[in-house]
Amino acid sequence: MNEEIVVEATNVAKSYKEVTALKDFSLRVSRGQRCVLLGPNGAGKSTFLNLVLGVLRVDRGSIAIFGETPGHLSVRRRTGAMLQISGIPSTLTVREHLRLFRTYYQDPVPTDELIRIARLEGLDRRTFGSLSGGQQQRLNFALALCGNPQLVVLDEPSTSHDVEARMALWDEVDQFTGTERTLLLATHNLQEAERLGDRILIFHDGQVIADASPEKLRSLIGTTEISAQTNVSVEAFERYKQVKRIEHVDSHLRLYVTEAEPVVSLLLQLDPDLKNLAVKPASLQDAYLHLLSPARINEHTLANV
Ligand code: ADP
Ligand code: MG
């Protein structure tokens, strides 16, 4: 199969003086993949995106984008980015920014289309400096898409958004990316990861501790969460292979399982007086917290989940 490799990072390390931001990081992304870089603050996500864009340079290892050096003109023409720190002039209006950015590209998206996609209607004569945080982020999003890029790089694109704007942004990213464009998106929002990622890379302390589809990550922890108020002893469940994780805090019990019925039945047998029994699908959040728990990180086996 001749799939195009869009991003190829090999044994990349990056430090800022005494702070190690990326340890030994390798990643290969094919055309059309939607990768979400998920992880807590300080995990190294933005550092990686800045290396991809050629804003920073690696200390060790190598990165190629479309087979070229990051920052190369031919790469820049095919890449659209929205970073956490934008530094764009505050005195130009929304429309002026879009017009200016469009001149950098050979096949830019029409200005009115950008205004629609980023929901900036009615704001096009306002200066950047007069916009709210969320509106500024929307303009940055429009500027990222402006050049009709093959590779879209978004660093926490919805942090200043209200719920409605965030969901609209997800729809637009989804539609724009389609199946042909490649997405690299950093976030610590699990819903955002679940909505937009077909490949989730969990960053922790300068390393990727898991790299898999959202479904695969969820299945790590079992597909179903059973919860109840009970003082039952959890030992009975530890022997069950269907039970992947047990949390028992005060009298609140949560079991993550691959098959609900036999476990619910055992639970009711052990404690017929339990309260608030609930059975629901496990979320990516559950898997994420499970993966980031110190016991799991020490296993060092997660990159191959
Ligand atoms: P994330 O985007 O996952 O929150 P970053 O890549 O921004 O993580 O940061 C990774 C680590 O590098 C953190 O410990 C952060 O404090 C540090 N760091 C990032 N940028 C700088 C900088 N310009 N100077 C010094 N340390 C930095
Ligand atoms: Mg960041």
Short mmCIF file of C-alpha atoms and ligand atoms in Angstrom, two decimals:
data_model
loop_
_atom_site.label_atom_id
_atom_site.label_comp_id
_atom_site.label_asym_id
_atom_site.label_seq_id
_atom_site.Cartn_x
_atom_site.Cartn_y
_atom_site.Cartn_z
CA MET A 1 0.00 0.00 0.00
CA ASN A 2 1.40 3.36 -0.96
CA GLU A 3 0.01 5.50 1.84
CA GLU A 4 1.48 8.94 2.12
CA ILE A 5 3.36 9.56 5.35
CA VAL A 6 2.57 13.11 6.45
CA VAL A 7 4.46 13.24 9.75
CA GLU A 8 7.48 11.13 10.60
CA ALA A 9 9.16 11.80 13.95
CA THR A 10 12.02 9.54 14.99
CA ASN A 11 13.56 9.47 18.47
CA VAL A 12 12.89 13.13 19.05
CA ALA A 13 14.12 14.79 22.23
CA LYS A 14 13.57 18.41 23.23
CA SER A 15 14.47 20.33 26.37
CA TYR A 16 14.15 23.91 27.49
CA LYS A 17 17.30 24.38 29.52
CA GLU A 18 16.80 22.07 32.52
CA VAL A 19 13.18 21.10 31.62
CA THR A 20 12.85 18.00 29.45
CA ALA A 21 9.70 18.45 27.37
CA LEU A 22 10.03 15.39 25.08
CA LYS A 23 12.14 12.37 25.97
CA ASP A 24 12.40 9.91 23.10
CA PHE A 25 9.45 10.43 20.92
CA SER A 26 8.64 8.60 17.68
CA LEU A 27 5.48 8.92 15.64
CA ARG A 28 4.37 8.19 12.11
CA VAL A 29 1.12 9.71 10.82
CA SER A 30 -0.43 8.75 7.48
CA ARG A 31 -2.52 10.99 5.28
CA GLY A 32 -6.14 11.23 6.41
CA GLN A 33 -5.49 10.25 10.02
CA ARG A 34 -7.00 12.37 12.76
CA CYS A 35 -4.60 12.29 15.67
CA VAL A 36 -5.50 13.74 19.01
CA LEU A 37 -2.65 14.47 21.39
CA LEU A 38 -4.25 14.10 24.78
CA GLY A 39 -2.62 14.72 28.11
CA PRO A 40 -2.34 16.95 31.16
CA ASN A 41 -0.71 20.38 31.09
CA GLY A 42 3.04 20.21 30.69
CA ALA A 43 3.03 16.75 29.07
CA GLY A 44 4.81 17.96 25.91
CA LYS A 45 1.96 18.31 23.41
CA SER A 46 2.59 21.93 22.37
CA THR A 47 6.31 21.29 22.19
CA PHE A 48 5.70 18.53 19.68
CA LEU A 49 3.34 20.67 17.57
CA ASN A 50 5.87 23.51 17.54
CA LEU A 51 8.52 21.07 16.33
CA VAL A 52 6.17 19.88 13.57
CA LEU A 53 5.67 23.47 12.47
CA GLY A 54 9.35 24.32 12.57
CA VAL A 55 8.81 26.95 15.27
CA LEU A 56 11.18 24.93 17.50
CA ARG A 57 14.04 22.64 16.53
CA VAL A 58 14.74 19.17 17.88
CA ASP A 59 17.74 18.58 20.18
CA ARG A 60 18.03 14.96 19.03
CA GLY A 61 16.30 12.76 16.48
CA SER A 62 14.51 13.95 13.35
CA ILE A 63 11.16 15.15 12.06
CA ALA A 64 9.98 15.17 8.47
CA ILE A 65 6.67 16.66 7.29
CA PHE A 66 5.55 15.59 3.80
CA GLY A 67 9.10 14.25 3.55
CA GLU A 68 10.61 17.73 4.07
CA THR A 69 12.18 19.66 6.93
CA PRO A 70 9.61 21.35 9.20
CA GLY A 71 9.17 25.00 8.25
CA HIS A 72 10.17 24.44 4.61
CA LEU A 73 8.13 26.69 2.31
CA SER A 74 6.49 23.77 0.50
CA VAL A 75 5.44 22.36 3.88
CA ARG A 76 4.14 25.70 5.14
CA ARG A 77 1.94 26.03 2.05
CA ARG A 78 0.30 22.69 2.83
CA THR A 79 -0.08 23.26 6.57
CA GLY A 80 -2.53 25.34 8.57
CA ALA A 81 -1.93 25.93 12.26
CA MET A 82 -3.58 27.39 15.28
CA LEU A 83 -1.24 27.65 18.24
CA GLN A 84 -1.89 28.45 21.88
CA ILE A 85 0.03 31.71 21.57
CA SER A 86 -0.82 33.47 18.34
CA GLY A 87 0.85 36.90 18.53
CA ILE A 88 -1.21 38.32 15.69
CA PRO A 89 -1.49 42.13 15.41
CA SER A 90 -4.44 43.50 17.37
CA THR A 91 -5.05 46.60 15.24
CA LEU A 92 -6.11 44.88 12.00
CA THR A 93 -9.75 43.93 11.52
CA VAL A 94 -11.00 40.38 11.12
CA ARG A 95 -11.48 40.84 7.37
CA GLU A 96 -8.05 42.47 6.96
CA HIS A 97 -6.39 39.53 8.70
CA LEU A 98 -8.16 37.06 6.48
CA ARG A 99 -7.31 39.03 3.32
CA LEU A 100 -3.67 39.27 4.32
CA PHE A 101 -3.36 35.57 5.17
CA ARG A 102 -5.06 34.54 1.93
CA THR A 103 -2.29 36.23 -0.07
CA TYR A 104 0.26 33.75 1.36
CA TYR A 105 -1.40 30.79 -0.34
CA GLN A 106 -1.95 29.56 -3.86
CA ASP A 107 -5.45 28.19 -3.41
CA PRO A 108 -6.97 29.96 -0.40
CA VAL A 109 -10.49 29.40 0.93
CA PRO A 110 -12.79 32.36 0.00
CA THR A 111 -12.98 35.02 2.74
CA ASP A 112 -16.75 34.75 3.21
CA GLU A 113 -16.49 31.00 3.48
CA LEU A 114 -13.88 31.40 6.25
CA ILE A 115 -16.12 33.89 8.05
CA ARG A 116 -18.98 31.40 7.90
CA ILE A 117 -16.89 28.39 9.01
CA ALA A 118 -15.47 30.30 11.99
CA ARG A 119 -18.83 31.89 12.81
CA LEU A 120 -17.43 35.41 12.55
CA GLU A 121 -20.44 36.89 10.73
CA GLY A 122 -21.05 40.48 11.83
CA LEU A 123 -17.57 40.75 13.35
CA ASP A 124 -15.57 41.22 10.14
CA ARG A 125 -14.99 44.98 10.68
CA ARG A 126 -13.93 44.60 14.30
CA THR A 127 -10.24 44.79 15.20
CA PHE A 128 -8.62 41.65 16.61
CA GLY A 129 -7.89 43.47 19.88
CA SER A 130 -11.58 44.27 20.41
CA LEU A 131 -12.72 40.64 20.17
CA SER A 132 -13.46 38.38 23.13
CA GLY A 133 -11.12 35.46 23.86
CA GLY A 134 -13.46 33.00 22.17
CA GLN A 135 -13.88 35.26 19.12
CA GLN A 136 -10.10 35.67 18.81
CA GLN A 137 -9.77 31.90 18.92
CA ARG A 138 -12.35 31.62 16.14
CA LEU A 139 -10.36 34.03 13.99
CA ASN A 140 -7.22 31.98 14.66
CA PHE A 141 -9.16 28.94 13.54
CA ALA A 142 -10.20 30.70 10.30
CA LEU A 143 -6.57 31.67 9.69
CA ALA A 144 -5.50 28.05 10.18
CA LEU A 145 -7.90 26.88 7.46
CA CYS A 146 -7.25 29.85 5.17
CA GLY A 147 -4.70 28.16 2.89
CA ASN A 148 -6.83 25.07 2.28
CA PRO A 149 -4.20 23.00 4.13
CA GLN A 150 -3.59 19.25 3.79
CA LEU A 151 -2.25 19.12 7.35
CA VAL A 152 -4.27 20.90 10.03
CA VAL A 153 -2.53 21.53 13.37
CA LEU A 154 -4.71 22.80 16.21
CA ASP A 155 -3.42 23.39 19.72
CA GLU A 156 -6.28 23.46 22.23
CA PRO A 157 -8.61 25.14 19.72
CA SER A 158 -11.66 25.42 21.97
CA THR A 159 -10.36 26.43 25.41
CA SER A 160 -12.03 29.87 25.43
CA HIS A 161 -15.26 28.65 23.84
CA ASP A 162 -18.65 28.31 25.46
CA VAL A 163 -20.33 24.93 25.06
CA GLU A 164 -22.29 25.89 21.95
CA ALA A 165 -19.29 27.44 20.17
CA ARG A 166 -17.19 24.41 21.10
CA MET A 167 -19.66 22.00 19.54
CA ALA A 168 -19.91 24.17 16.41
CA LEU A 169 -16.12 24.20 16.16
CA TRP A 170 -16.01 20.40 16.42
CA ASP A 171 -18.52 20.12 13.57
CA GLU A 172 -16.44 22.47 11.42
CA VAL A 173 -13.16 20.67 12.15
CA ASP A 174 -14.86 17.38 11.39
CA GLN A 175 -16.30 18.60 8.08
CA PHE A 176 -13.19 20.43 6.96
CA THR A 177 -10.86 17.53 7.76
CA GLY A 178 -13.06 14.94 6.05
CA THR A 179 -11.12 11.82 5.11
CA GLU A 180 -8.38 13.36 2.97
CA ARG A 181 -6.81 15.90 5.28
CA THR A 182 -4.61 15.03 8.22
CA LEU A 183 -5.30 16.41 11.67
CA LEU A 184 -3.00 16.89 14.64
CA LEU A 185 -4.98 18.31 17.55
CA ALA A 186 -3.76 18.80 21.11
CA THR A 187 -6.28 18.96 23.91
CA HIS A 188 -6.93 17.98 27.49
CA ASN A 189 -10.64 17.82 26.78
CA LEU A 190 -11.69 14.17 26.56
CA GLN A 191 -14.93 14.95 24.80
CA GLU A 192 -13.00 16.82 22.13
CA ALA A 193 -10.66 13.84 21.77
CA GLU A 194 -13.53 11.43 21.46
CA ARG A 195 -15.40 13.59 18.96
CA LEU A 196 -12.50 14.31 16.62
CA GLY A 197 -9.83 11.62 17.03
CA ASP A 198 -9.56 8.34 15.22
CA ARG A 199 -6.17 7.90 16.85
CA ILE A 200 -5.53 9.04 20.40
CA LEU A 201 -2.00 9.58 21.66
CA ILE A 202 -1.85 9.96 25.40
CA PHE A 203 1.05 12.16 26.47
CA HIS A 204 2.52 11.92 29.91
CA ASP A 205 5.69 13.60 31.05
CA GLY A 206 7.31 13.94 27.62
CA GLN A 207 6.35 10.49 26.40
CA VAL A 208 3.45 8.79 24.68
CA ILE A 209 2.03 6.17 27.02
CA ALA A 210 -0.77 5.00 24.73
CA ASP A 211 -1.47 5.19 21.02
CA ALA A 212 -4.74 3.63 19.88
CA SER A 213 -8.25 4.27 18.59
CA PRO A 214 -10.81 5.60 21.10
CA GLU A 215 -12.62 2.25 20.91
CA LYS A 216 -9.46 0.32 21.70
CA LEU A 217 -8.67 2.61 24.63
CA ARG A 218 -12.17 2.24 26.00
CA SER A 219 -11.98 -1.52 25.67
CA LEU A 220 -8.86 -1.52 27.86
CA ILE A 221 -10.99 -0.74 30.80
CA GLY A 222 -13.98 -2.83 29.85
CA THR A 223 -16.97 -1.60 27.93
CA THR A 224 -19.36 -1.09 30.80
CA GLU A 225 -19.35 0.69 34.14
CA ILE A 226 -21.45 -0.71 36.97
CA SER A 227 -21.87 1.51 40.00
CA ALA A 228 -23.73 1.20 43.29
CA GLN A 229 -23.75 2.26 46.93
CA THR A 230 -22.70 -0.84 48.80
CA ASN A 231 -20.36 -2.08 51.49
CA VAL A 232 -19.83 -5.41 49.81
CA SER A 233 -16.31 -6.83 49.97
CA VAL A 234 -14.64 -6.41 46.57
CA GLU A 235 -12.55 -9.57 46.84
CA ALA A 236 -15.22 -11.61 45.10
CA PHE A 237 -14.79 -9.47 41.98
CA GLU A 238 -11.02 -9.61 41.84
CA ARG A 239 -11.21 -13.21 40.63
CA TYR A 240 -13.63 -12.41 37.79
CA LYS A 241 -11.91 -12.03 34.41
CA GLN A 242 -14.76 -9.81 33.18
CA VAL A 243 -13.82 -7.19 35.79
CA LYS A 244 -11.02 -4.91 34.56
CA ARG A 245 -10.97 -2.30 37.27
CA ILE A 246 -12.45 -1.87 40.72
CA GLU A 247 -12.90 1.41 42.55
CA HIS A 248 -14.35 1.37 46.03
CA VAL A 249 -14.30 4.68 47.86
CA ASP A 250 -16.37 5.01 51.02
CA SER A 251 -19.38 2.95 50.10
CA HIS A 252 -19.37 3.92 46.44
CA LEU A 253 -18.42 0.97 44.25
CA ARG A 254 -17.52 1.18 40.57
CA LEU A 255 -16.67 -1.83 38.44
CA TYR A 256 -15.46 -1.65 34.85
CA VAL A 257 -16.37 -4.85 33.12
CA THR A 258 -16.41 -6.52 29.74
CA GLU A 259 -19.74 -8.23 30.37
CA ALA A 260 -22.30 -6.68 32.69
CA GLU A 261 -24.93 -9.35 33.39
CA PRO A 262 -22.96 -11.94 35.42
CA VAL A 263 -21.29 -9.19 37.46
CA VAL A 264 -24.57 -7.42 38.23
CA SER A 265 -26.08 -10.71 39.21
CA LEU A 266 -23.18 -11.51 41.56
CA LEU A 267 -23.36 -8.02 43.04
CA LEU A 268 -27.08 -8.37 43.79
CA GLN A 269 -26.49 -11.77 45.29
CA LEU A 270 -23.78 -10.43 47.60
CA ASP A 271 -25.74 -7.35 48.61
CA PRO A 272 -29.47 -7.48 47.90
CA ASP A 273 -29.87 -4.15 49.74
CA LEU A 274 -27.48 -2.12 47.62
CA LYS A 275 -28.60 1.34 46.50
CA ASN A 276 -28.41 3.36 43.26
CA LEU A 277 -27.37 0.56 40.96
CA ALA A 278 -26.47 1.95 37.54
CA VAL A 279 -25.06 0.34 34.42
CA LYS A 280 -23.66 2.52 31.62
CA PRO A 281 -21.08 2.39 28.82
CA ALA A 282 -17.52 3.18 29.98
CA SER A 283 -16.21 6.50 28.64
CA LEU A 284 -12.88 7.48 27.23
CA GLN A 285 -12.44 9.50 30.41
CA ASP A 286 -12.57 6.33 32.48
CA ALA A 287 -9.91 4.72 30.30
CA TYR A 288 -7.80 7.87 30.41
CA LEU A 289 -7.82 8.10 34.19
CA HIS A 290 -7.06 4.41 34.36
CA LEU A 291 -4.06 4.82 32.04
CA LEU A 292 -2.75 7.83 33.91
CA SER A 293 -2.97 6.16 37.30
CA PRO A 294 0.55 5.75 38.71
CA ALA A 295 0.32 1.97 38.90
CA ARG A 296 -0.29 1.71 35.16
CA ILE A 297 2.36 4.19 34.14
CA ASN A 298 4.94 2.12 35.98
CA GLU A 299 4.15 -0.89 33.85
CA HIS A 300 5.86 0.71 30.83
CA THR A 301 3.84 -1.45 28.52
CA LEU A 302 1.28 0.98 27.34
CA ALA A 303 2.72 2.32 24.11
CA ASN A 304 1.59 -0.89 22.46
CA VAL A 305 -2.00 -1.01 23.68
P1 ADP B 1 1.60 20.80 27.01
O1 ADP B 1 1.33 21.48 25.72
O2 ADP B 1 1.33 19.31 26.96
O3 ADP B 1 0.90 21.45 28.16
P2 ADP B 1 4.30 21.84 26.75
O4 ADP B 1 4.89 21.22 25.53
O5 ADP B 1 3.81 23.25 26.63
O6 ADP B 1 3.16 20.88 27.33
O7 ADP B 1 5.37 21.82 27.91
C1 ADP B 1 6.18 20.69 28.20
C2 ADP B 1 7.15 21.05 29.33
O8 ADP B 1 8.07 22.02 28.86
C3 ADP B 1 6.48 21.67 30.55
O9 ADP B 1 7.20 21.24 31.68
C4 ADP B 1 6.65 23.15 30.33
O10 ADP B 1 6.67 23.85 31.55
C5 ADP B 1 7.99 23.21 29.62
N1 ADP B 1 8.08 24.37 28.70
C6 ADP B 1 7.29 24.61 27.64
N2 ADP B 1 7.66 25.74 27.00
C7 ADP B 1 8.74 26.20 27.67
C8 ADP B 1 9.60 27.35 27.51
N3 ADP B 1 9.44 28.20 26.50
N4 ADP B 1 10.60 27.49 28.40
C9 ADP B 1 10.79 26.62 29.43
N5 ADP B 1 10.03 25.52 29.63
C10 ADP B 1 9.01 25.32 28.77
MG MG B 2 0.02 23.04 25.36
#
